Short mmCIF file of N, CA and C in Angstrom, two decimals:
data_model
loop_
_atom_site.label_atom_id
_atom_site.label_comp_id
_atom_site.label_asym_id
_atom_site.label_seq_id
_atom_site.Cartn_x
_atom_site.Cartn_y
_atom_site.Cartn_z
N GLN A 1 23.63 -13.76 38.85
CA GLN A 1 23.11 -13.23 37.53
C GLN A 1 23.81 -12.18 37.50
N VAL A 2 24.50 -11.35 36.29
CA VAL A 2 25.00 -10.29 36.07
C VAL A 2 24.03 -9.16 35.85
N GLN A 3 23.54 -8.22 36.31
CA GLN A 3 23.20 -6.70 35.82
C GLN A 3 24.08 -5.84 35.74
N LEU A 4 23.12 -4.88 34.77
CA LEU A 4 23.62 -3.68 34.92
C LEU A 4 22.19 -2.52 35.35
N VAL A 5 23.48 -1.34 36.22
CA VAL A 5 22.26 -0.53 36.53
C VAL A 5 22.67 0.76 36.80
N GLU A 6 22.09 1.26 35.23
CA GLU A 6 22.76 3.04 35.04
C GLU A 6 22.23 3.89 36.14
N SER A 7 22.89 5.01 36.49
CA SER A 7 22.19 6.46 37.31
C SER A 7 22.38 7.44 36.38
N GLY A 8 22.33 8.76 37.24
CA GLY A 8 22.94 9.78 37.02
C GLY A 8 21.92 10.87 35.87
N GLY A 9 20.88 10.13 35.55
CA GLY A 9 20.60 10.98 34.43
C GLY A 9 19.40 12.14 34.90
N GLY A 10 18.73 13.37 34.34
CA GLY A 10 18.09 13.99 34.50
C GLY A 10 17.65 15.01 33.38
N LEU A 11 17.06 16.22 34.47
CA LEU A 11 17.24 17.74 33.26
C LEU A 11 18.16 18.50 33.68
N VAL A 12 18.85 19.00 32.09
CA VAL A 12 20.03 20.01 32.97
C VAL A 12 19.50 21.13 31.31
N GLN A 13 19.89 21.92 31.58
CA GLN A 13 19.90 23.24 30.44
C GLN A 13 21.02 22.90 29.62
N ALA A 14 20.76 23.36 28.14
CA ALA A 14 21.50 23.30 27.26
C ALA A 14 22.88 23.77 27.85
N GLY A 15 24.37 23.26 27.45
CA GLY A 15 25.48 23.65 27.70
C GLY A 15 26.02 22.91 28.83
N GLY A 16 25.33 22.47 30.16
CA GLY A 16 25.00 21.93 30.90
C GLY A 16 25.78 20.72 31.32
N SER A 17 26.08 19.96 32.29
CA SER A 17 26.66 18.38 32.10
C SER A 17 26.40 17.42 32.96
N LEU A 18 26.47 16.20 32.66
CA LEU A 18 25.78 15.52 33.77
C LEU A 18 26.63 14.29 33.75
N ARG A 19 26.74 12.69 34.72
CA ARG A 19 27.80 12.12 34.46
C ARG A 19 27.02 10.98 34.80
N LEU A 20 27.03 9.80 33.80
CA LEU A 20 26.20 9.16 33.98
C LEU A 20 26.89 8.14 34.87
N SER A 21 26.42 6.70 35.38
CA SER A 21 27.25 5.79 35.97
C SER A 21 26.46 4.31 35.65
N CYS A 22 27.05 3.21 35.23
CA CYS A 22 26.74 2.26 35.24
C CYS A 22 27.56 0.64 36.51
N VAL A 23 27.07 0.50 37.25
CA VAL A 23 27.40 -0.43 38.13
C VAL A 23 26.70 -1.69 37.50
N ALA A 24 28.26 -2.96 37.63
CA ALA A 24 27.71 -4.15 37.12
C ALA A 24 27.57 -4.99 38.65
N SER A 25 26.60 -5.82 38.56
CA SER A 25 26.85 -6.95 39.85
C SER A 25 27.06 -8.05 39.41
N GLY A 26 28.24 -8.71 39.80
CA GLY A 26 28.04 -10.40 39.49
C GLY A 26 29.13 -10.18 38.21
N GLY A 27 29.74 -11.27 38.09
CA GLY A 27 30.09 -11.41 36.93
C GLY A 27 31.80 -10.98 36.88
N THR A 28 32.96 -10.69 36.01
CA THR A 28 33.80 -10.03 35.79
C THR A 28 33.85 -9.11 35.11
N PHE A 29 33.73 -8.17 35.68
CA PHE A 29 33.34 -6.79 34.90
C PHE A 29 34.80 -6.26 34.58
N SER A 30 35.97 -6.84 34.29
CA SER A 30 36.77 -5.73 33.83
C SER A 30 37.34 -6.85 32.71
N ARG A 31 36.41 -8.24 32.13
CA ARG A 31 36.76 -8.53 31.40
C ARG A 31 35.32 -7.85 30.06
N TYR A 32 34.33 -7.22 30.58
CA TYR A 32 33.69 -6.94 29.54
C TYR A 32 34.36 -5.70 28.36
N ASN A 33 33.77 -5.70 27.45
CA ASN A 33 33.50 -4.36 26.74
C ASN A 33 32.49 -4.10 27.15
N MET A 34 32.45 -2.79 26.66
CA MET A 34 31.18 -1.76 28.01
C MET A 34 30.66 -0.44 27.37
N GLY A 35 29.71 -0.76 26.71
CA GLY A 35 28.91 0.60 25.61
C GLY A 35 27.98 1.45 26.39
N TRP A 36 27.88 2.48 26.09
CA TRP A 36 26.24 3.48 25.97
C TRP A 36 25.74 3.71 24.56
N PHE A 37 24.36 3.50 25.05
CA PHE A 37 23.88 3.80 23.70
C PHE A 37 22.63 4.73 23.76
N ARG A 38 22.06 4.99 22.95
CA ARG A 38 20.90 6.34 23.54
C ARG A 38 19.48 6.23 22.16
N GLN A 39 18.76 6.10 23.12
CA GLN A 39 17.89 6.09 21.86
C GLN A 39 16.01 7.37 22.51
N ALA A 40 15.95 8.20 21.33
CA ALA A 40 15.18 8.68 21.72
C ALA A 40 13.91 8.65 20.75
N PRO A 41 12.47 9.15 21.21
CA PRO A 41 11.44 8.88 20.98
C PRO A 41 11.41 8.87 18.97
N GLY A 42 10.99 7.67 19.29
CA GLY A 42 10.57 7.46 17.58
C GLY A 42 11.84 6.95 16.55
N LYS A 43 12.71 7.01 17.42
CA LYS A 43 14.34 6.68 16.89
C LYS A 43 14.56 5.53 16.89
N GLU A 44 15.96 5.14 16.39
CA GLU A 44 16.30 3.61 16.57
C GLU A 44 17.02 3.91 17.73
N ARG A 45 17.71 3.19 18.28
CA ARG A 45 18.78 2.62 19.49
C ARG A 45 20.11 2.88 19.28
N GLU A 46 20.97 4.16 19.35
CA GLU A 46 22.11 4.30 18.45
C GLU A 46 23.32 4.51 19.49
N PHE A 47 24.60 3.97 18.93
CA PHE A 47 25.99 4.47 19.24
C PHE A 47 26.02 5.29 19.55
N VAL A 48 26.88 5.43 21.24
CA VAL A 48 27.60 7.09 21.88
C VAL A 48 28.89 6.81 22.12
N ALA A 49 28.72 5.82 22.67
CA ALA A 49 30.67 5.46 22.63
C ALA A 49 30.61 3.88 23.45
N ALA A 50 32.24 3.33 23.39
CA ALA A 50 32.20 2.47 23.89
C ALA A 50 33.95 2.52 24.29
N ILE A 51 34.27 1.24 25.45
CA ILE A 51 35.24 1.33 26.14
C ILE A 51 35.91 -0.44 25.80
N ARG A 52 36.79 -0.62 25.68
CA ARG A 52 36.59 -2.38 25.58
C ARG A 52 37.35 -2.37 26.82
N ARG A 53 37.81 -3.91 27.01
CA ARG A 53 38.16 -4.35 28.46
C ARG A 53 39.48 -3.53 28.70
N SER A 54 40.38 -3.35 27.54
CA SER A 54 41.86 -3.59 28.56
C SER A 54 41.74 -1.80 28.68
N ALA A 55 40.13 -0.78 28.32
CA ALA A 55 40.48 0.55 28.48
C ALA A 55 41.16 1.21 27.39
N GLY A 56 42.27 0.42 27.25
CA GLY A 56 43.26 0.94 25.70
C GLY A 56 42.49 1.98 24.59
N TRP A 57 41.13 0.75 24.17
CA TRP A 57 41.28 1.14 23.51
C TRP A 57 39.04 1.98 23.42
N ILE A 58 38.52 3.44 22.87
CA ILE A 58 37.97 4.13 23.16
C ILE A 58 36.95 4.55 21.83
N TYR A 59 35.99 4.65 21.75
CA TYR A 59 35.25 4.55 20.71
C TYR A 59 34.21 6.13 20.61
N TYR A 60 33.81 6.62 19.61
CA TYR A 60 32.92 7.58 20.04
C TYR A 60 32.24 7.85 18.86
N THR A 61 30.69 7.95 18.69
CA THR A 61 29.92 8.28 17.32
C THR A 61 30.73 9.84 17.24
N ASP A 62 30.19 10.65 16.28
CA ASP A 62 31.00 11.03 15.68
C ASP A 62 30.12 12.81 16.67
N SER A 63 28.98 12.59 16.66
CA SER A 63 28.41 13.78 17.23
C SER A 63 28.03 14.10 18.91
N VAL A 64 29.35 12.98 19.13
CA VAL A 64 29.73 13.41 20.80
C VAL A 64 31.03 13.71 20.88
N LYS A 65 31.90 13.44 19.72
CA LYS A 65 33.18 13.80 19.74
C LYS A 65 33.54 14.68 20.63
N GLY A 66 34.72 15.31 21.69
CA GLY A 66 34.99 16.26 22.28
C GLY A 66 33.67 16.63 23.39
N ARG A 67 32.76 16.03 23.75
CA ARG A 67 31.82 16.73 24.71
C ARG A 67 31.71 15.33 25.74
N PHE A 68 31.66 13.78 24.98
CA PHE A 68 30.94 12.92 25.96
C PHE A 68 32.77 12.48 26.43
N THR A 69 32.47 11.63 27.50
CA THR A 69 33.53 10.96 27.54
C THR A 69 33.63 9.78 28.42
N ILE A 70 34.17 8.35 28.11
CA ILE A 70 33.31 7.50 28.68
C ILE A 70 34.97 6.98 29.51
N SER A 71 34.42 6.27 31.10
CA SER A 71 35.60 5.96 31.37
C SER A 71 35.09 4.53 32.19
N ARG A 72 36.51 4.07 32.74
CA ARG A 72 35.86 2.71 33.29
C ARG A 72 36.45 2.04 34.51
N ASP A 73 36.29 1.92 35.61
CA ASP A 73 36.79 1.70 36.72
C ASP A 73 36.27 0.59 37.30
N ASN A 74 37.87 -0.51 36.94
CA ASN A 74 37.18 -2.05 37.08
C ASN A 74 37.09 -2.37 38.69
N ALA A 75 37.84 -1.87 39.76
CA ALA A 75 38.06 -1.86 40.65
C ALA A 75 36.19 -1.45 41.35
N LYS A 76 35.89 -0.70 40.73
CA LYS A 76 34.24 -0.87 40.84
C LYS A 76 33.35 -1.20 40.35
N ASN A 77 33.56 -1.88 39.45
CA ASN A 77 32.78 -2.29 38.35
C ASN A 77 31.72 -1.38 37.82
N THR A 78 32.24 -0.30 37.61
CA THR A 78 31.95 0.81 36.99
C THR A 78 31.94 1.52 35.53
N VAL A 79 31.18 1.86 35.06
CA VAL A 79 31.53 2.27 33.72
C VAL A 79 31.01 4.13 33.59
N TYR A 80 31.60 4.69 33.02
CA TYR A 80 30.67 6.31 33.36
C TYR A 80 30.57 7.13 31.60
N LEU A 81 29.87 7.99 31.68
CA LEU A 81 29.69 8.87 30.59
C LEU A 81 29.40 9.97 31.02
N GLN A 82 30.89 10.68 31.33
CA GLN A 82 30.69 12.25 31.60
C GLN A 82 30.48 13.17 30.50
N MET A 83 29.54 13.57 30.15
CA MET A 83 28.59 14.54 29.56
C MET A 83 28.77 15.96 29.44
N ASN A 84 29.44 16.71 28.92
CA ASN A 84 29.65 18.26 28.91
C ASN A 84 29.08 19.11 27.57
N SER A 85 28.63 20.41 27.81
CA SER A 85 28.41 21.01 26.51
C SER A 85 26.82 20.03 25.96
N LEU A 86 25.93 20.08 26.94
CA LEU A 86 25.29 18.82 26.05
C LEU A 86 23.89 20.25 25.44
N LYS A 87 23.21 19.28 24.73
CA LYS A 87 22.48 20.28 23.72
C LYS A 87 20.79 19.50 23.81
N PRO A 88 20.47 20.19 23.31
CA PRO A 88 18.72 19.06 23.05
C PRO A 88 18.87 18.11 22.68
N GLU A 89 19.14 18.00 21.13
CA GLU A 89 19.69 16.37 20.57
C GLU A 89 19.95 15.75 21.18
N ASP A 90 20.77 15.74 22.59
CA ASP A 90 21.37 14.65 23.21
C ASP A 90 20.06 14.11 23.87
N THR A 91 18.87 14.72 24.40
CA THR A 91 17.97 13.93 24.84
C THR A 91 17.34 12.72 24.40
N ALA A 92 17.60 11.79 25.39
CA ALA A 92 17.23 10.54 25.04
C ALA A 92 17.25 9.46 26.16
N VAL A 93 16.94 8.24 26.54
CA VAL A 93 17.12 7.52 27.32
C VAL A 93 18.28 6.72 27.25
N TYR A 94 19.44 6.87 28.25
CA TYR A 94 20.41 6.29 27.46
C TYR A 94 21.19 5.10 28.32
N TYR A 95 21.42 3.94 27.31
CA TYR A 95 21.63 2.18 27.76
C TYR A 95 22.96 2.70 27.92
N CYS A 96 23.15 1.32 29.26
CA CYS A 96 24.68 1.02 29.27
C CYS A 96 24.46 -0.68 28.69
N ALA A 97 25.23 -1.17 27.96
CA ALA A 97 25.37 -2.16 27.93
C ALA A 97 27.16 -3.05 27.61
N ALA A 98 26.74 -4.44 28.07
CA ALA A 98 28.27 -5.43 28.16
C ALA A 98 28.03 -6.43 27.27
N ASP A 99 29.29 -6.01 26.65
CA ASP A 99 29.66 -7.55 26.22
C ASP A 99 30.60 -8.10 26.48
N ARG A 100 30.03 -9.57 26.68
CA ARG A 100 30.92 -10.54 27.55
C ARG A 100 31.24 -11.66 26.56
N SER A 101 31.51 -11.52 25.59
CA SER A 101 32.62 -12.32 24.99
C SER A 101 33.79 -12.45 24.66
N ILE A 102 34.23 -13.07 24.27
CA ILE A 102 36.00 -13.25 24.39
C ILE A 102 36.28 -13.04 23.01
N GLY A 103 36.02 -12.15 21.96
CA GLY A 103 36.42 -12.10 20.78
C GLY A 103 36.79 -10.66 20.55
N GLY A 104 37.37 -10.16 19.88
CA GLY A 104 37.27 -8.68 19.47
C GLY A 104 36.71 -7.97 18.80
N GLY A 105 35.58 -8.37 18.31
CA GLY A 105 34.28 -7.78 17.35
C GLY A 105 34.40 -6.56 17.52
N THR A 106 33.13 -5.78 16.47
CA THR A 106 33.21 -4.53 16.73
C THR A 106 32.30 -3.99 17.97
N VAL A 107 32.34 -2.84 18.76
CA VAL A 107 31.65 -2.45 19.84
C VAL A 107 30.72 -1.29 19.58
N VAL A 108 30.61 -1.09 17.96
CA VAL A 108 29.83 0.06 18.11
C VAL A 108 28.32 -0.03 17.54
N VAL A 109 27.78 -1.26 17.64
CA VAL A 109 26.28 -1.85 17.06
C VAL A 109 25.70 -2.59 18.03
N PRO A 110 24.39 -2.65 18.30
CA PRO A 110 23.35 -3.02 19.58
C PRO A 110 23.68 -4.54 19.71
N HIS A 111 23.79 -4.89 18.00
CA HIS A 111 23.89 -6.49 18.61
C HIS A 111 25.43 -7.56 18.98
N ALA A 112 26.33 -6.12 19.11
CA ALA A 112 27.71 -6.52 19.80
C ALA A 112 27.57 -7.05 21.12
N TYR A 113 26.26 -6.45 21.89
CA TYR A 113 26.02 -6.59 23.20
C TYR A 113 25.28 -7.79 23.77
N ASP A 114 25.67 -8.17 24.65
CA ASP A 114 24.48 -9.14 25.35
C ASP A 114 23.41 -9.38 26.62
N LEU A 115 23.65 -7.45 27.45
CA LEU A 115 23.54 -7.41 28.43
C LEU A 115 23.29 -5.83 28.63
N TRP A 116 21.92 -5.74 29.12
CA TRP A 116 21.87 -4.44 29.09
C TRP A 116 21.26 -3.50 30.11
N GLY A 117 21.55 -2.80 30.46
CA GLY A 117 20.27 -1.54 31.82
C GLY A 117 19.38 -1.63 31.55
N GLN A 118 18.57 -0.35 32.32
CA GLN A 118 17.37 -0.11 31.94
C GLN A 118 17.18 1.00 31.59
N GLY A 119 17.91 1.66 31.19
CA GLY A 119 18.62 3.19 30.84
C GLY A 119 18.13 4.06 31.81
N THR A 120 18.50 5.57 31.74
CA THR A 120 18.18 6.69 32.88
C THR A 120 17.80 7.55 31.50
N GLN A 121 16.75 8.46 31.67
CA GLN A 121 16.34 9.52 31.37
C GLN A 121 17.31 10.60 31.06
N VAL A 122 17.58 11.23 29.99
CA VAL A 122 18.41 12.51 30.05
C VAL A 122 17.58 13.34 29.05
N THR A 123 17.75 14.39 29.83
CA THR A 123 16.58 15.94 29.09
C THR A 123 17.17 17.00 28.71
N VAL A 124 17.71 17.31 27.93
CA VAL A 124 18.40 18.78 27.68
C VAL A 124 17.32 19.92 27.37
N SER A 125 16.91 21.37 28.01
CA SER A 125 15.98 21.48 27.31
C SER A 125 16.87 22.80 27.31
N SER A 126 16.38 23.84 26.33
CA SER A 126 16.80 25.00 25.07
C SER A 126 16.43 26.80 26.02
#
């Protein structure tokens, strides 16, 4: 059974950096589209970044462009989210997700993904 486990969250001051990791156990990681989402208290889960199985296609939500970088290492079954210049509004629980479907549909909405990690808390203090 495939599982996703995130790590790397924590408390950081505004302007600081964190790198999130998400390791997939089981399955064929290289075939999955991978995404990062976040959810702040009282808000809906929102798309942050995604990387397709080929790694040639990468997407970001506008608010993180130029600050966050998504990458993957298929040999390590891991997807990363490097977060720089963090802001208090980046505070949320961050989730990684896997789209194990064969098709090439959208990757920017939660319902495109069928497997989720447990989440890791990121808190940015002002």
